[in-house]
Short mmCIF file of C-alpha atoms in Angstrom, two decimals:
data_model
loop_
_atom_site.label_atom_id
_atom_site.label_comp_id
_atom_site.label_asym_id
_atom_site.label_seq_id
_atom_site.Cartn_x
_atom_site.Cartn_y
_atom_site.Cartn_z
CA UNK A 30 15.08 42.64 4.28
CA UNK A 31 13.38 39.25 4.12
CA UNK A 32 9.60 39.25 4.53
CA UNK A 33 7.42 36.30 5.42
CA UNK A 34 3.73 35.79 4.71
CA UNK A 35 2.64 33.98 7.86
CA UNK A 36 -0.19 33.29 10.29
CA UNK A 37 -0.50 32.02 13.88
CA UNK A 38 -0.94 28.29 14.44
CA UNK A 39 -0.07 27.36 10.85
CA UNK A 40 3.01 25.63 9.47
CA UNK A 41 4.40 29.10 8.69
CA UNK A 42 5.37 29.38 12.37
CA UNK A 43 8.21 26.94 11.60
CA UNK A 44 9.81 29.64 9.48
CA UNK A 45 8.95 32.38 12.00
CA UNK A 46 11.03 30.71 14.71
CA UNK A 47 13.86 29.82 12.32
CA UNK A 48 14.03 33.47 11.17
CA UNK A 49 14.02 34.56 14.83
CA UNK A 50 17.26 32.57 15.26
CA UNK A 51 19.23 35.36 13.62
CA UNK A 52 17.75 36.91 10.49
CA UNK A 53 16.52 40.50 10.11
CA UNK A 54 12.96 39.98 8.86
CA UNK A 55 9.46 41.34 8.88
CA UNK A 56 6.12 39.49 9.02
CA UNK A 57 3.29 40.04 6.55
CA UNK A 58 0.36 38.66 8.49
CA UNK A 59 -2.24 36.70 6.53
CA UNK A 60 -5.75 36.25 7.95
CA UNK A 61 -5.88 32.49 7.37
CA UNK A 62 -8.84 32.05 9.75
CA UNK A 63 -10.73 34.58 7.59
CA UNK A 64 -9.73 32.89 4.32
CA UNK A 65 -7.44 35.67 3.03
CA UNK A 66 -5.11 33.04 1.53
CA UNK A 67 -7.81 31.96 -0.93
CA UNK A 68 -8.53 35.45 -2.33
CA UNK A 69 -7.29 36.60 -5.75
CA UNK A 70 -4.80 39.12 -4.35
CA UNK A 71 -3.06 36.49 -2.27
CA UNK A 72 -3.17 33.90 -5.04
CA UNK A 73 -0.98 36.27 -7.06
CA UNK A 74 1.64 35.82 -4.33
CA UNK A 75 1.13 32.06 -4.02
CA UNK A 76 -1.22 30.29 -6.43
CA UNK A 77 -1.30 27.34 -4.01
CA UNK A 78 -3.20 29.49 -1.50
CA UNK A 79 -1.03 28.55 1.46
CA UNK A 80 1.40 30.05 3.93
CA UNK A 81 4.37 30.43 4.35
CA UNK A 82 5.82 32.46 1.48
CA UNK A 83 9.30 33.94 1.92
CA UNK A 84 9.95 37.12 -0.04
CA UNK A 85 13.64 37.38 -0.84
CA UNK A 86 15.26 40.19 -2.85
CA UNK A 87 15.07 37.85 -5.85
CA UNK A 88 11.73 36.07 -5.60
CA UNK A 89 8.89 34.51 -3.62
CA UNK A 90 9.70 31.05 -2.26
CA UNK A 91 7.11 28.57 -0.95
CA UNK A 92 7.14 25.22 0.90
CA UNK A 93 8.32 25.12 4.50
CA UNK A 94 11.11 22.58 3.96
CA UNK A 95 12.52 24.44 0.95
CA UNK A 96 12.44 27.77 2.82
CA UNK A 97 14.23 26.22 5.81
CA UNK A 98 17.00 24.85 3.58
CA UNK A 99 17.36 28.21 1.85
CA UNK A 100 17.73 29.96 5.21
CA UNK A 101 20.24 27.35 6.34
CA UNK A 102 22.35 27.83 3.22
CA UNK A 103 22.20 31.62 3.05
CA UNK A 104 21.77 32.93 6.60
CA UNK A 105 21.71 30.30 9.37
CA UNK A 106 24.67 27.97 8.76
CA UNK A 107 24.72 26.71 12.37
CA UNK A 108 21.38 25.00 11.75
CA UNK A 109 22.62 23.04 8.70
CA UNK A 110 24.89 20.07 9.56
CA UNK A 111 28.26 20.07 7.80
CA UNK A 112 28.44 16.31 7.24
CA UNK A 113 26.46 14.89 4.27
CA UNK A 114 25.07 11.91 6.19
CA UNK A 115 23.99 14.16 9.07
CA UNK A 116 22.33 16.49 6.55
CA UNK A 117 20.59 13.45 5.04
CA UNK A 118 19.33 12.44 8.49
CA UNK A 119 18.03 15.96 9.06
CA UNK A 120 16.19 15.87 5.73
CA UNK A 121 14.81 12.41 6.52
CA UNK A 122 13.11 13.94 9.57
CA UNK A 123 11.93 17.02 7.66
CA UNK A 124 10.38 14.95 4.88
CA UNK A 125 8.70 12.66 7.42
CA UNK A 126 7.20 15.67 9.19
CA UNK A 127 6.04 17.25 5.93
CA UNK A 128 4.69 14.18 4.14
CA UNK A 129 3.34 12.12 7.06
CA UNK A 130 2.93 13.89 10.42
CA UNK A 131 1.66 17.25 9.10
CA UNK A 132 -0.64 15.36 6.70
CA UNK A 133 -2.04 13.34 9.62
CA UNK A 134 -2.82 16.58 11.45
CA UNK A 135 -4.36 18.21 8.38
CA UNK A 136 -7.16 15.62 8.41
CA UNK A 137 -8.55 17.31 11.55
CA UNK A 138 -9.57 20.61 9.94
CA UNK A 139 -8.64 20.32 6.26
CA UNK A 140 -10.28 17.01 5.38
CA UNK A 141 -12.28 18.80 2.68
CA UNK A 142 -9.13 18.78 0.59
CA UNK A 143 -9.57 15.03 0.06
CA UNK A 144 -13.28 14.23 0.59
CA UNK A 145 -16.67 15.91 0.23
CA UNK A 146 -19.19 14.25 2.56
CA UNK A 147 -19.68 15.44 6.15
CA UNK A 148 -19.55 11.84 7.36
CA UNK A 149 -16.09 11.44 5.79
CA UNK A 150 -14.79 14.59 7.45
CA UNK A 151 -16.07 13.38 10.86
CA UNK A 152 -14.49 9.99 10.28
CA UNK A 153 -11.16 11.64 9.43
CA UNK A 154 -11.33 13.89 12.50
CA UNK A 155 -11.99 10.92 14.77
CA UNK A 156 -8.83 9.18 13.55
CA UNK A 157 -6.40 12.09 14.00
CA UNK A 158 -5.62 11.31 17.65
CA UNK A 159 -4.62 7.78 16.54
CA UNK A 160 -2.38 8.88 13.64
CA UNK A 161 -0.78 11.72 15.61
CA UNK A 162 -0.09 9.34 18.51
CA UNK A 163 1.62 6.97 16.05
CA UNK A 164 3.68 9.87 14.68
CA UNK A 165 4.58 10.95 18.21
CA UNK A 166 5.74 7.43 19.06
CA UNK A 167 7.93 7.40 15.94
CA UNK A 168 9.36 10.83 16.78
CA UNK A 169 10.01 9.71 20.37
CA UNK A 170 12.37 7.06 19.00
CA UNK A 171 14.29 9.63 16.91
CA UNK A 172 15.09 12.22 19.55
CA UNK A 173 18.60 11.92 21.00
CA UNK A 174 17.86 14.73 23.46
CA UNK A 175 17.31 17.41 24.21
CA UNK A 176 17.22 18.24 20.49
CA UNK A 177 16.63 15.72 17.71
CA UNK A 178 20.33 15.21 17.03
CA UNK A 179 21.69 15.94 20.50
CA UNK A 180 22.92 19.16 22.02
CA UNK A 181 22.26 21.56 19.12
CA UNK A 182 19.17 22.08 17.01
CA UNK A 183 19.10 21.75 13.23
CA UNK A 184 16.48 23.02 10.78
CA UNK A 185 14.40 19.90 11.52
CA UNK A 186 13.92 20.92 15.17
CA UNK A 187 12.01 24.05 14.18
CA UNK A 188 9.70 21.96 12.01
CA UNK A 189 9.07 19.47 14.81
CA UNK A 190 8.47 22.16 17.42
CA UNK A 191 5.49 23.60 15.55
CA UNK A 192 3.95 20.13 15.17
CA UNK A 193 4.43 19.52 18.90
CA UNK A 194 2.23 22.54 19.65
CA UNK A 195 -0.66 20.95 17.72
CA UNK A 196 -0.79 17.67 19.66
CA UNK A 197 -3.06 18.81 22.48
CA UNK A 198 -5.85 19.91 20.16
CA UNK A 199 -5.35 16.70 18.17
CA UNK A 200 -6.14 14.73 21.33
CA UNK A 201 -2.61 13.54 22.09
CA UNK A 202 -0.90 14.14 25.45
CA UNK A 203 2.79 14.79 24.84
CA UNK A 204 3.59 13.67 28.41
CA UNK A 205 3.24 10.06 27.19
CA UNK A 206 6.41 10.69 25.16
CA UNK A 207 9.08 11.89 27.61
CA UNK A 208 11.80 12.69 25.08
CA UNK A 209 9.35 14.54 22.87
CA UNK A 210 8.06 16.49 25.90
CA UNK A 211 11.64 17.35 26.96
CA UNK A 212 12.40 18.45 23.38
CA UNK A 213 9.40 20.78 23.41
CA UNK A 214 10.46 22.24 26.75
CA UNK A 215 14.04 22.74 25.51
CA UNK A 216 12.80 24.55 22.40
CA UNK A 217 10.66 26.82 24.58
CA UNK A 218 13.81 27.97 26.37
CA UNK A 219 15.18 29.41 23.11
CA UNK A 220 14.74 33.17 22.61
CA UNK A 221 13.52 32.54 19.05
CA UNK A 222 10.55 30.53 20.32
CA UNK A 223 9.89 32.83 23.29
CA UNK A 224 9.69 35.77 20.91
CA UNK A 225 7.30 33.96 18.54
CA UNK A 226 5.04 33.03 21.47
CA UNK A 227 5.10 36.65 22.70
CA UNK A 228 4.24 37.80 19.17
CA UNK A 229 1.11 35.61 19.24
CA UNK A 230 2.20 32.96 16.73
CA UNK A 231 1.31 30.05 19.03
CA UNK A 232 -1.93 29.37 20.85
CA UNK B 24 27.55 -1.00 -3.31
CA UNK B 25 24.34 0.89 -2.60
CA UNK B 26 21.21 -1.23 -2.23
CA UNK B 27 17.63 -0.04 -2.45
CA UNK B 28 14.50 -1.61 -0.98
CA UNK B 29 11.98 -0.90 -3.70
CA UNK B 30 8.81 -2.04 -5.46
CA UNK B 31 7.13 -1.37 -8.82
CA UNK B 32 4.59 1.45 -9.03
CA UNK B 33 5.53 2.93 -5.65
CA UNK B 34 7.34 6.15 -4.83
CA UNK B 35 10.54 4.08 -4.57
CA UNK B 36 10.73 4.15 -8.38
CA UNK B 37 11.84 7.80 -8.06
CA UNK B 38 15.05 6.58 -6.49
CA UNK B 39 15.34 3.67 -8.95
CA UNK B 40 15.55 6.03 -11.92
CA UNK B 41 17.84 8.48 -10.11
CA UNK B 42 20.23 5.62 -9.26
CA UNK B 43 20.07 4.48 -12.89
CA UNK B 44 21.50 7.89 -13.86
CA UNK B 45 24.97 6.75 -12.85
CA UNK B 46 25.28 4.84 -9.58
CA UNK B 47 26.33 1.22 -9.21
CA UNK B 48 23.45 -0.26 -7.20
CA UNK B 49 21.34 -3.32 -6.58
CA UNK B 50 17.60 -3.62 -5.90
CA UNK B 51 16.12 -5.51 -2.95
CA UNK B 52 12.59 -6.08 -4.16
CA UNK B 53 9.82 -5.77 -1.58
CA UNK B 54 6.43 -7.42 -2.21
CA UNK B 55 4.37 -4.34 -1.39
CA UNK B 56 1.25 -5.74 -3.07
CA UNK B 57 1.55 -8.75 -0.75
CA UNK B 58 2.11 -6.59 2.35
CA UNK B 59 5.75 -7.56 2.98
CA UNK B 60 6.51 -4.01 4.14
CA UNK B 61 4.21 -4.44 7.16
CA UNK B 62 5.86 -7.65 8.44
CA UNK B 63 8.20 -7.73 11.46
CA UNK B 64 11.31 -8.53 9.42
CA UNK B 65 10.84 -5.50 7.18
CA UNK B 66 9.89 -3.24 10.10
CA UNK B 67 13.39 -3.88 11.46
CA UNK B 68 14.69 -2.23 8.28
CA UNK B 69 12.13 0.60 8.32
CA UNK B 70 9.75 0.92 11.27
CA UNK B 71 7.57 3.19 9.11
CA UNK B 72 6.72 0.18 6.90
CA UNK B 73 7.33 1.99 3.65
CA UNK B 74 9.63 1.93 0.64
CA UNK B 75 12.16 3.22 -0.41
CA UNK B 76 15.03 2.53 1.96
CA UNK B 77 18.56 3.19 0.72
CA UNK B 78 21.25 1.03 2.31
CA UNK B 79 24.54 2.90 2.32
CA UNK B 80 27.82 1.58 3.76
CA UNK B 81 26.98 3.60 6.90
CA UNK B 82 23.24 3.22 7.44
CA UNK B 83 19.67 2.84 6.19
CA UNK B 84 18.16 6.06 4.91
CA UNK B 85 14.42 6.63 4.33
CA UNK B 86 12.21 9.32 2.73
CA UNK B 87 12.38 9.82 -1.03
CA UNK B 88 13.34 13.50 -0.91
CA UNK B 89 16.12 12.92 1.62
CA UNK B 90 17.50 10.00 -0.39
CA UNK B 91 17.50 12.09 -3.59
CA UNK B 92 19.43 14.91 -1.90
CA UNK B 93 21.93 12.41 -0.49
CA UNK B 94 22.51 10.94 -3.96
CA UNK B 95 22.85 14.43 -5.42
CA UNK B 96 25.46 15.40 -2.84
CA UNK B 97 27.47 12.18 -2.89
CA UNK B 98 27.12 10.63 -6.36
CA UNK B 99 25.06 12.60 -8.88
CA UNK B 100 26.28 16.22 -8.74
CA UNK B 101 24.89 17.05 -12.21
CA UNK B 102 21.36 16.67 -10.79
CA UNK B 103 21.91 19.18 -7.95
CA UNK B 104 21.93 22.85 -9.06
CA UNK B 105 25.02 24.83 -8.03
CA UNK B 106 23.19 28.09 -7.28
CA UNK B 107 21.41 28.35 -3.87
CA UNK B 108 18.26 29.94 -5.30
CA UNK B 109 18.04 27.30 -8.02
CA UNK B 110 18.51 24.60 -5.36
CA UNK B 111 15.72 26.26 -3.35
CA UNK B 112 13.43 26.18 -6.40
CA UNK B 113 14.22 22.51 -6.91
CA UNK B 114 13.36 21.77 -3.27
CA UNK B 115 10.18 23.84 -3.54
CA UNK B 116 9.03 21.44 -6.27
CA UNK B 117 10.17 18.35 -4.34
CA UNK B 118 8.33 19.39 -1.18
CA UNK B 119 5.21 20.21 -3.17
CA UNK B 120 5.29 16.77 -4.79
CA UNK B 121 5.89 15.00 -1.46
CA UNK B 122 3.47 16.94 0.75
CA UNK B 123 0.65 17.71 -1.70
CA UNK B 124 0.60 15.81 -5.00
CA UNK B 125 1.70 12.40 -3.68
CA UNK B 126 -0.70 12.84 -0.73
CA UNK B 127 -3.55 13.56 -3.15
CA UNK B 128 -2.76 10.34 -5.00
CA UNK B 129 -2.49 8.32 -1.78
CA UNK B 130 -6.18 8.91 -1.07
CA UNK B 131 -7.00 6.56 -3.94
CA UNK B 132 -5.68 3.33 -2.39
CA UNK B 133 -4.34 4.31 1.02
CA UNK B 134 -7.31 6.22 2.44
CA UNK B 135 -7.41 3.79 5.38
CA UNK B 136 -4.43 5.70 6.77
CA UNK B 137 -6.76 8.60 7.62
CA UNK B 138 -10.29 7.18 7.91
CA UNK B 139 -12.03 3.93 8.85
CA UNK B 140 -15.46 3.77 7.20
CA UNK B 141 -15.94 2.29 3.74
CA UNK B 142 -18.06 5.28 2.74
CA UNK B 143 -15.16 7.62 3.58
CA UNK B 144 -12.72 5.61 1.49
CA UNK B 145 -15.12 5.69 -1.49
CA UNK B 146 -15.59 9.43 -1.03
CA UNK B 147 -11.82 9.95 -0.99
CA UNK B 148 -11.35 7.80 -4.09
CA UNK B 149 -13.98 9.75 -5.98
CA UNK B 150 -12.15 13.02 -5.34
CA UNK B 151 -8.67 11.92 -6.46
CA UNK B 152 -9.22 12.77 -10.12
CA UNK B 153 -10.13 16.33 -9.04
CA UNK B 154 -7.12 16.84 -6.74
CA UNK B 155 -4.65 15.23 -9.16
CA UNK B 156 -6.01 17.41 -11.99
CA UNK B 157 -5.43 20.48 -9.79
CA UNK B 158 -1.89 19.29 -9.05
CA UNK B 159 -1.29 18.68 -12.76
CA UNK B 160 -2.47 22.19 -13.59
CA UNK B 161 -0.07 23.62 -11.01
CA UNK B 162 2.81 21.51 -12.33
CA UNK B 163 1.97 22.57 -15.90
CA UNK B 164 2.71 26.15 -14.89
CA UNK B 165 6.09 25.23 -13.40
CA UNK B 166 7.63 23.35 -16.31
CA UNK B 167 10.00 25.44 -18.42
CA UNK B 168 10.45 22.54 -20.83
CA UNK B 169 11.33 19.96 -21.63
CA UNK B 170 12.48 19.45 -18.04
CA UNK B 171 11.18 21.41 -15.04
CA UNK B 172 14.03 23.92 -15.11
CA UNK B 173 14.82 23.83 -18.81
CA UNK B 174 17.27 21.75 -20.77
CA UNK B 175 18.67 19.57 -17.96
CA UNK B 176 16.88 17.58 -15.28
CA UNK B 177 17.43 18.03 -11.55
CA UNK B 178 16.51 15.68 -8.70
CA UNK B 179 12.96 17.08 -8.81
CA UNK B 180 12.38 15.74 -12.33
CA UNK B 181 12.77 12.14 -11.18
CA UNK B 182 10.19 12.73 -8.45
CA UNK B 183 7.74 14.29 -10.90
CA UNK B 184 8.20 11.56 -13.50
CA UNK B 185 6.97 8.84 -11.15
CA UNK B 186 3.90 10.88 -10.24
CA UNK B 187 3.18 11.44 -13.95
CA UNK B 188 2.91 7.67 -14.43
CA UNK B 189 0.10 7.50 -11.84
CA UNK B 190 -2.21 10.03 -13.51
CA UNK B 191 -3.99 7.65 -15.85
CA UNK B 192 -5.17 5.33 -13.08
CA UNK B 193 -6.13 8.40 -11.05
CA UNK B 194 -8.50 9.41 -13.86
CA UNK B 195 -6.46 12.31 -15.24
CA UNK B 196 -5.44 12.55 -18.90
CA UNK B 197 -1.97 14.08 -19.11
CA UNK B 198 -2.68 15.24 -22.69
CA UNK B 199 -4.70 18.12 -21.19
CA UNK B 200 -1.37 19.47 -19.88
CA UNK B 201 0.93 19.79 -22.91
CA UNK B 202 4.10 20.81 -21.05
CA UNK B 203 3.59 18.05 -18.51
CA UNK B 204 3.00 15.52 -21.32
CA UNK B 205 6.15 16.71 -23.14
CA UNK B 206 8.10 16.45 -19.87
CA UNK B 207 6.95 12.83 -19.43
CA UNK B 208 7.94 12.00 -23.01
CA UNK B 209 11.37 13.64 -22.57
CA UNK B 210 12.00 11.66 -19.39
CA UNK B 211 11.07 8.45 -21.23
CA UNK B 212 13.90 9.12 -23.70
CA UNK B 213 16.45 8.87 -20.89
CA UNK B 214 18.28 5.54 -20.56
CA UNK B 215 17.68 5.62 -16.79
CA UNK B 216 13.91 5.58 -17.29
CA UNK B 217 14.03 3.11 -20.20
CA UNK B 218 15.99 0.69 -18.02
CA UNK B 219 13.54 1.03 -15.10
CA UNK B 220 10.61 0.38 -17.42
CA UNK B 221 12.39 -2.68 -18.87
CA UNK B 222 13.06 -3.89 -15.33
CA UNK B 223 9.32 -3.80 -14.61
CA UNK B 224 9.24 -0.85 -12.23
CA UNK B 225 6.44 0.95 -14.09
CA UNK B 226 3.07 -0.39 -15.18
#
């Protein structure tokens, strides 16, 4: 059985909801708020000190986007588009979310990764509502509705859903982006997301 | 014919060297140093105001990782591993490079994306040598040699090569990481990289 090192309100919830779409799996909860991911025992699992980590029968796999693709190829084929250009479009969204939108958000609480002074961290925090609003406006233009690519979700939708749950605490009201708000609502109708919310992975 | 919006010493050089591996293509040079990517005409091509953009017969595709995968699937099959777990490992490296190592580097000259005060930008710049050294140490542990996964490169190697060329100006000496240094030297023996260097895409 697949196991996932994961924690509420982290990017690992992307993989939680994807797994809930139809994979038999088990969570290994990591106390990220308490810093468990930085301790020697956890660093043996993932030297990068982050969640998620997917334990497969063969190995431990890290990086949200790579784990999603692995699940799409091995267990969740309905979430991986069959056409190469559609797959490319899905990956274009996933890489944007990973390299730009998630990074914008990370400057709220993880600014110490890139700067040392308290004044820098405050400056970064103050700008997050601006950068996350810009990301939301870009995402708004992508969404065909209700899901990113129309009537069915792909792997990218699970990535975007988790980021949508961070907007409020980043100072961005999703209601200013009607397609993005409708996307979030549509995702919250899926049993995979309902189960993750009930299991305490969001909020 | 495929066309690529690209500029020297940017992440678009990843795609330049991948295309040089065996695709008939043509560059559309963007004056990134002069800010061309932020002007209205370019924003019609890519509203994100970044390079690279790959023009295919069907559309304009953005995001380095997504473009690499598209090229692997449609034109450069030797660079895309056949085994799903090996593909997952390749993507694990690509996502790490895109979401962590490239982001570390971006705090040297692009800190204004995430903070406003001059003191914050200086603070960020001062920390780049530390974060890029940490990324180099992580990469050092990944490389089987001479390429990341042994005797043949995958898409991930082209991504890593470009980042290796940024280390010196980020204050990191690659010679402290012998496998990483040997990887860089091996990549520079490839005609694809030699041609990109001759065409002025590096340095």
